[in-house]
Amino acid sequence: MAQLDNIIHQPVRLQIMSSLVSLDQNEHVNFTYLRKLLKLTDGNLGAHLSKLEQASYIKIEKTFVARKPQTFISATGKGRDAFAGHVAALKEIVEGSQTQIETNS
Amino acid sequence: MNVSQEEAQVSLSAVRDTTVRTHKAIASAYANPLLILWGMLWIIAYTTTHFYLYYAFHIFTAMAAVGGLGTAIIVWVFHSKGPIQETSSPRLGRRIAIFWILLCVYIPIWLFLLAPFSGLQCNAFICTASMFAYIVMGLWFDSRFMIILGLALTAATLVGFYILRDFYCLWMAFVGGGALLGTGLYIRLRWR
């Protein structure tokens, strides 16, 4: 049965996860690009990324590209599964096929 | 956790919007330089061929070389310095490269088997074979854009071959090349 996920359900985190799972499993995106794409501030994006990282839904890597420090973010397998479950649960609610939706928290 | 149908609907819309926005942003950064490059090369090569048919082989060899090199540079820059990078060995990229190399090997084999043929037949065959590869790529990546582009350019090639033979090269320059260039510019201007 599909499960709603409290962490992912928050609107900004839902957008972050939607964007990250759109990438291939072996791809990661840099922080600045994600911030511009989602039209967020540094602080706002950083705070939500921390929440997702604590839940092991995303992986944050700091590296150097052309001698400049850059932060790359990717969705983990656990994050992809949780997101897929959350979206499936939302669809079940919309379709009205479920009156009771299990939650994981 | 209580979520109403309306709230669920809004959340699903947000997921769809963000997914589309991400795909468009990637296409804008990645696909449009390739489309613009190949669109310009098609226009130059076909227009030149219309006026200097004798040099068609040299013109298209040069186009393939410049296009291949340009494509390799764009792909390399995007994956090594772009905003989205590969975390592990780019096996998918390698498979795609092998697919196109195989196509470049098989097309001359098929041409050899099909000979003799006219220059027009040869060109139409290479175009439709390349567009077939585009459609395969589209199915592989679940990209409706690549499938539609492949089908549209196949149709354009057939129209030029069967209906506008005397103006085939100009037709291919402006319809085929124009479609590639126009799509690239559209993505660049509208999907930012």
Short mmCIF file of C-alpha atoms in Angstrom, two decimals:
data_model
loop_
_atom_site.label_atom_id
_atom_site.label_comp_id
_atom_site.label_asym_id
_atom_site.label_seq_id
_atom_site.Cartn_x
_atom_site.Cartn_y
_atom_site.Cartn_z
CA MET A 1 0.00 0.00 0.00
CA ALA A 2 1.32 3.45 -0.90
CA GLN A 3 2.46 5.68 1.95
CA LEU A 4 2.35 9.42 2.40
CA ASP A 5 5.62 10.83 3.64
CA ASN A 6 5.62 13.74 6.08
CA ILE A 7 9.09 14.91 5.15
CA ILE A 8 8.45 14.96 1.41
CA HIS A 9 4.93 16.39 1.66
CA GLN A 10 6.17 19.90 2.57
CA PRO A 11 5.71 21.93 -0.70
CA VAL A 12 9.33 23.05 -1.15
CA ARG A 13 10.74 19.61 -0.35
CA LEU A 14 8.19 18.07 -2.74
CA GLN A 15 9.55 20.32 -5.50
CA ILE A 16 13.15 19.49 -4.61
CA MET A 17 12.48 15.76 -4.72
CA SER A 18 10.45 16.07 -7.97
CA SER A 19 13.39 17.82 -9.58
CA LEU A 20 16.03 15.38 -8.28
CA VAL A 21 14.17 12.20 -9.25
CA SER A 22 13.78 13.65 -12.77
CA LEU A 23 17.52 13.12 -13.19
CA ASP A 24 19.09 9.77 -13.98
CA GLN A 25 20.22 7.73 -10.98
CA ASN A 26 23.89 8.41 -11.74
CA GLU A 27 23.43 12.17 -12.13
CA HIS A 28 23.66 14.98 -9.59
CA VAL A 29 22.84 18.67 -9.89
CA ASN A 30 24.70 21.64 -8.53
CA PHE A 31 23.24 23.77 -5.74
CA THR A 32 23.13 27.06 -7.66
CA TYR A 33 21.35 25.50 -10.64
CA LEU A 34 18.75 23.87 -8.37
CA ARG A 35 18.22 27.14 -6.48
CA LYS A 36 17.57 29.05 -9.72
CA LEU A 37 15.37 26.29 -11.13
CA LEU A 38 13.13 26.24 -8.06
CA LYS A 39 13.35 30.02 -7.52
CA LEU A 40 14.48 29.70 -3.89
CA THR A 41 16.94 31.58 -1.72
CA ASP A 42 20.23 30.03 -0.57
CA GLY A 43 19.01 29.77 3.03
CA ASN A 44 15.63 28.31 2.18
CA LEU A 45 17.04 25.66 -0.16
CA GLY A 46 19.85 24.84 2.30
CA ALA A 47 17.42 24.31 5.18
CA HIS A 48 15.16 21.98 3.22
CA LEU A 49 18.14 20.06 1.82
CA SER A 50 19.36 19.46 5.38
CA LYS A 51 15.99 17.94 6.33
CA LEU A 52 16.07 15.66 3.32
CA GLU A 53 19.68 14.69 3.97
CA GLN A 54 18.89 13.83 7.60
CA ALA A 55 16.23 11.43 6.31
CA SER A 56 18.84 9.96 3.88
CA TYR A 57 16.61 10.92 0.95
CA ILE A 58 19.34 12.92 -0.75
CA LYS A 59 23.13 12.93 -0.89
CA ILE A 60 25.09 16.19 -0.74
CA GLU A 61 28.64 16.21 -2.08
CA LYS A 62 31.09 19.08 -1.99
CA THR A 63 33.69 19.06 -4.72
CA PHE A 64 35.88 21.32 -6.86
CA VAL A 65 35.09 22.10 -10.51
CA ALA A 66 37.73 24.16 -12.31
CA ARG A 67 39.21 25.02 -8.85
CA LYS A 68 35.90 26.43 -7.63
CA PRO A 69 34.06 24.76 -4.74
CA GLN A 70 30.69 23.40 -5.76
CA THR A 71 27.95 21.49 -4.00
CA PHE A 72 26.18 18.70 -5.87
CA ILE A 73 22.93 17.08 -4.82
CA SER A 74 21.35 13.79 -5.87
CA ALA A 75 18.39 11.66 -4.77
CA THR A 76 19.30 8.40 -3.03
CA GLY A 77 17.60 5.08 -3.72
CA LYS A 78 15.73 5.44 -0.41
CA GLY A 79 14.61 8.94 -1.43
CA ARG A 80 13.42 7.76 -4.83
CA ASP A 81 11.39 4.95 -3.22
CA ALA A 82 9.86 7.30 -0.64
CA PHE A 83 8.99 9.84 -3.34
CA ALA A 84 7.41 7.17 -5.56
CA GLY A 85 5.36 5.93 -2.60
CA HIS A 86 4.28 9.45 -1.70
CA VAL A 87 3.17 10.24 -5.27
CA ALA A 88 1.31 6.92 -5.49
CA ALA A 89 -0.49 7.72 -2.22
CA LEU A 90 -1.46 11.19 -3.53
CA LYS A 91 -2.87 9.57 -6.67
CA GLU A 92 -4.89 7.15 -4.57
CA ILE A 93 -6.37 10.07 -2.63
CA VAL A 94 -7.23 11.96 -5.81
CA GLU A 95 -8.82 8.88 -7.34
CA GLY A 96 -10.75 8.40 -4.11
CA SER A 97 -9.94 4.70 -4.10
CA GLN A 98 -8.69 4.89 -0.53
CA THR A 99 -10.42 6.27 2.48
CA GLN A 100 -7.58 5.53 4.82
CA ILE A 101 -4.03 6.27 3.79
CA GLU A 102 -1.24 4.91 5.90
CA THR A 103 1.42 7.32 6.96
CA ASN A 104 4.98 6.54 7.94
CA SER A 105 5.07 8.98 10.80
CA MET B 1 -1.55 12.96 8.41
CA ASN B 2 -4.75 14.13 6.75
CA VAL B 3 -4.59 15.15 3.14
CA SER B 4 -7.73 16.23 1.30
CA GLN B 5 -8.39 15.40 -2.35
CA GLU B 6 -7.84 19.07 -3.25
CA GLU B 7 -4.52 19.19 -1.42
CA ALA B 8 -3.42 15.96 -3.06
CA GLN B 9 -4.38 17.38 -6.45
CA VAL B 10 -2.34 20.54 -5.80
CA SER B 11 0.67 18.45 -4.71
CA LEU B 12 0.46 16.27 -7.82
CA SER B 13 0.26 19.38 -10.01
CA ALA B 14 3.38 20.74 -8.29
CA VAL B 15 5.19 17.44 -8.96
CA ARG B 16 4.20 17.53 -12.64
CA ASP B 17 5.15 21.23 -13.03
CA THR B 18 8.55 20.76 -11.38
CA THR B 19 9.30 17.63 -13.41
CA VAL B 20 8.45 19.40 -16.68
CA ARG B 21 10.42 22.49 -15.61
CA THR B 22 13.47 20.32 -14.81
CA HIS B 23 13.28 18.47 -18.12
CA LYS B 24 12.93 21.74 -20.01
CA ALA B 25 15.86 23.30 -18.16
CA ILE B 26 18.04 20.30 -19.03
CA ALA B 27 16.89 20.44 -22.66
CA SER B 28 17.59 24.15 -22.74
CA ALA B 29 21.13 23.67 -21.45
CA TYR B 30 21.90 20.52 -23.42
CA ALA B 31 19.70 19.86 -26.47
CA ASN B 32 19.43 23.33 -27.89
CA PRO B 33 23.14 23.87 -28.66
CA LEU B 34 23.08 20.53 -30.50
CA LEU B 35 19.93 21.45 -32.44
CA ILE B 36 21.31 24.88 -33.37
CA LEU B 37 24.64 23.37 -34.46
CA TRP B 38 23.04 20.67 -36.63
CA GLY B 39 20.39 23.04 -37.97
CA MET B 40 23.05 25.47 -39.18
CA LEU B 41 25.14 22.63 -40.66
CA TRP B 42 22.11 21.20 -42.53
CA ILE B 43 21.24 24.61 -43.99
CA ILE B 44 24.84 25.29 -45.09
CA ALA B 45 25.48 21.78 -46.46
CA TYR B 46 22.22 21.40 -48.41
CA THR B 47 22.23 24.94 -49.78
CA THR B 48 25.85 24.53 -50.92
CA THR B 49 25.04 21.12 -52.45
CA HIS B 50 22.15 22.60 -54.45
CA PHE B 51 24.57 24.96 -56.19
CA TYR B 52 27.68 22.72 -56.23
CA LEU B 53 26.27 19.22 -56.65
CA TYR B 54 29.64 17.87 -57.87
CA TYR B 55 31.15 18.50 -54.41
CA ALA B 56 28.28 16.87 -52.50
CA PHE B 57 30.45 14.09 -51.06
CA HIS B 58 33.07 16.54 -49.77
CA ILE B 59 30.44 18.89 -48.39
CA PHE B 60 28.65 16.16 -46.44
CA THR B 61 31.88 14.60 -45.22
CA ALA B 62 32.91 18.01 -43.88
CA MET B 63 29.46 18.47 -42.31
CA ALA B 64 29.65 15.09 -40.58
CA ALA B 65 33.17 15.83 -39.30
CA VAL B 66 32.32 19.31 -37.98
CA GLY B 67 28.99 18.09 -36.56
CA GLY B 68 30.55 15.05 -34.90
CA LEU B 69 33.34 17.09 -33.34
CA GLY B 70 30.94 19.83 -32.24
CA THR B 71 28.56 17.27 -30.71
CA ALA B 72 31.40 15.59 -28.83
CA ILE B 73 32.57 18.97 -27.44
CA ILE B 74 29.04 20.00 -26.37
CA VAL B 75 28.39 16.64 -24.67
CA TRP B 76 31.80 16.75 -22.95
CA VAL B 77 31.37 20.33 -21.72
CA PHE B 78 27.86 19.61 -20.45
CA HIS B 79 28.86 16.48 -18.55
CA SER B 80 32.17 17.73 -17.17
CA LYS B 81 31.43 21.39 -16.42
CA GLY B 82 27.64 21.73 -16.65
CA PRO B 83 25.16 22.01 -13.79
CA ILE B 84 24.20 18.35 -14.04
CA GLN B 85 26.99 15.80 -13.91
CA GLU B 86 27.33 12.05 -13.81
CA THR B 87 28.35 10.60 -10.46
CA SER B 88 29.50 7.21 -11.71
CA SER B 89 31.11 6.03 -14.92
CA PRO B 90 29.00 7.26 -17.83
CA ARG B 91 27.95 3.82 -19.06
CA LEU B 92 24.81 5.18 -20.67
CA GLY B 93 26.82 7.80 -22.55
CA ARG B 94 29.17 5.10 -23.74
CA ARG B 95 26.28 2.94 -24.99
CA ILE B 96 24.83 5.91 -26.87
CA ALA B 97 28.22 6.62 -28.47
CA ILE B 98 28.55 2.94 -29.48
CA PHE B 99 25.05 3.02 -30.98
CA TRP B 100 25.90 6.03 -33.20
CA ILE B 101 29.30 4.58 -34.17
CA LEU B 102 27.57 1.33 -35.18
CA LEU B 103 25.08 3.30 -37.24
CA CYS B 104 27.96 5.08 -39.00
CA VAL B 105 29.45 1.67 -39.79
CA TYR B 106 26.18 0.05 -40.90
CA ILE B 107 24.98 2.87 -43.18
CA PRO B 108 27.91 2.42 -45.64
CA ILE B 109 27.36 -1.37 -45.50
CA TRP B 110 23.67 -0.95 -46.39
CA LEU B 111 24.58 1.53 -49.12
CA PHE B 112 27.10 -0.94 -50.53
CA LEU B 113 24.46 -3.69 -50.55
CA LEU B 114 21.84 -1.43 -52.12
CA ALA B 115 24.09 0.01 -54.87
CA PRO B 116 23.65 1.24 -57.53
CA PHE B 117 21.64 4.26 -56.45
CA SER B 118 21.35 7.94 -57.31
CA GLY B 119 22.83 10.72 -55.16
CA LEU B 120 19.30 11.69 -54.19
CA GLN B 121 18.46 8.15 -53.06
CA CYS B 122 21.72 7.96 -51.11
CA ASN B 123 21.00 11.23 -49.32
CA ALA B 124 17.38 10.37 -48.55
CA PHE B 125 18.49 6.98 -47.21
CA ILE B 126 21.09 8.51 -44.88
CA CYS B 127 18.57 11.12 -43.66
CA THR B 128 15.81 8.60 -42.94
CA ALA B 129 18.28 6.17 -41.29
CA SER B 130 19.55 9.00 -39.05
CA MET B 131 15.99 10.00 -38.20
CA PHE B 132 15.19 6.36 -37.37
CA ALA B 133 18.10 6.55 -34.90
CA TYR B 134 16.60 9.75 -33.43
CA ILE B 135 13.30 7.93 -32.89
CA VAL B 136 15.11 5.00 -31.22
CA MET B 137 16.90 7.51 -28.95
CA GLY B 138 13.54 9.11 -28.18
CA LEU B 139 12.05 5.75 -27.20
CA TRP B 140 15.15 4.96 -25.16
CA PHE B 141 15.00 8.22 -23.19
CA ASP B 142 11.21 8.48 -23.22
CA SER B 143 11.61 11.79 -25.10
CA ARG B 144 8.51 12.69 -27.10
CA PHE B 145 10.45 15.64 -28.51
CA MET B 146 13.06 13.41 -30.22
CA ILE B 147 10.38 11.03 -31.53
CA ILE B 148 8.35 13.87 -33.05
CA LEU B 149 11.47 15.49 -34.52
CA GLY B 150 12.53 12.15 -36.07
CA LEU B 151 9.08 11.49 -37.55
CA ALA B 152 8.70 15.07 -38.84
CA LEU B 153 12.09 15.09 -40.57
CA THR B 154 11.41 11.64 -42.05
CA ALA B 155 8.15 12.98 -43.49
CA ALA B 156 9.99 16.08 -44.80
CA THR B 157 12.61 13.88 -46.49
CA LEU B 158 9.92 11.76 -48.18
CA VAL B 159 8.04 14.84 -49.40
CA GLY B 160 11.26 16.28 -50.83
CA PHE B 161 12.22 12.96 -52.42
CA TYR B 162 8.87 12.15 -54.06
CA ILE B 163 7.30 15.54 -54.70
CA LEU B 164 10.02 18.22 -54.86
CA ARG B 165 12.90 16.36 -56.52
CA ASP B 166 14.21 19.39 -58.43
CA PHE B 167 14.43 21.40 -55.22
CA TYR B 168 15.29 18.53 -52.90
CA CYS B 169 18.45 20.12 -51.45
CA LEU B 170 16.83 23.52 -50.89
CA TRP B 171 13.79 21.81 -49.39
CA MET B 172 16.00 19.81 -47.01
CA ALA B 173 18.02 22.94 -46.15
CA PHE B 174 15.07 25.05 -45.15
CA VAL B 175 12.58 22.46 -43.90
CA GLY B 176 15.00 20.01 -42.27
CA GLY B 177 17.68 22.47 -41.23
CA GLY B 178 15.06 25.10 -40.43
CA ALA B 179 13.17 22.67 -38.19
CA LEU B 180 16.34 21.82 -36.26
CA LEU B 181 17.49 25.43 -35.96
CA GLY B 182 13.98 26.73 -35.20
CA THR B 183 13.43 24.12 -32.49
CA GLY B 184 16.82 24.94 -30.96
CA LEU B 185 16.08 28.67 -30.92
CA TYR B 186 12.56 28.10 -29.58
CA ILE B 187 13.90 26.04 -26.67
CA ARG B 188 16.61 28.64 -26.00
CA LEU B 189 14.16 31.54 -25.93
CA ARG B 190 11.11 29.93 -24.32
CA TRP B 191 12.41 27.26 -21.96
CA ARG B 192 14.88 29.38 -20.01
#
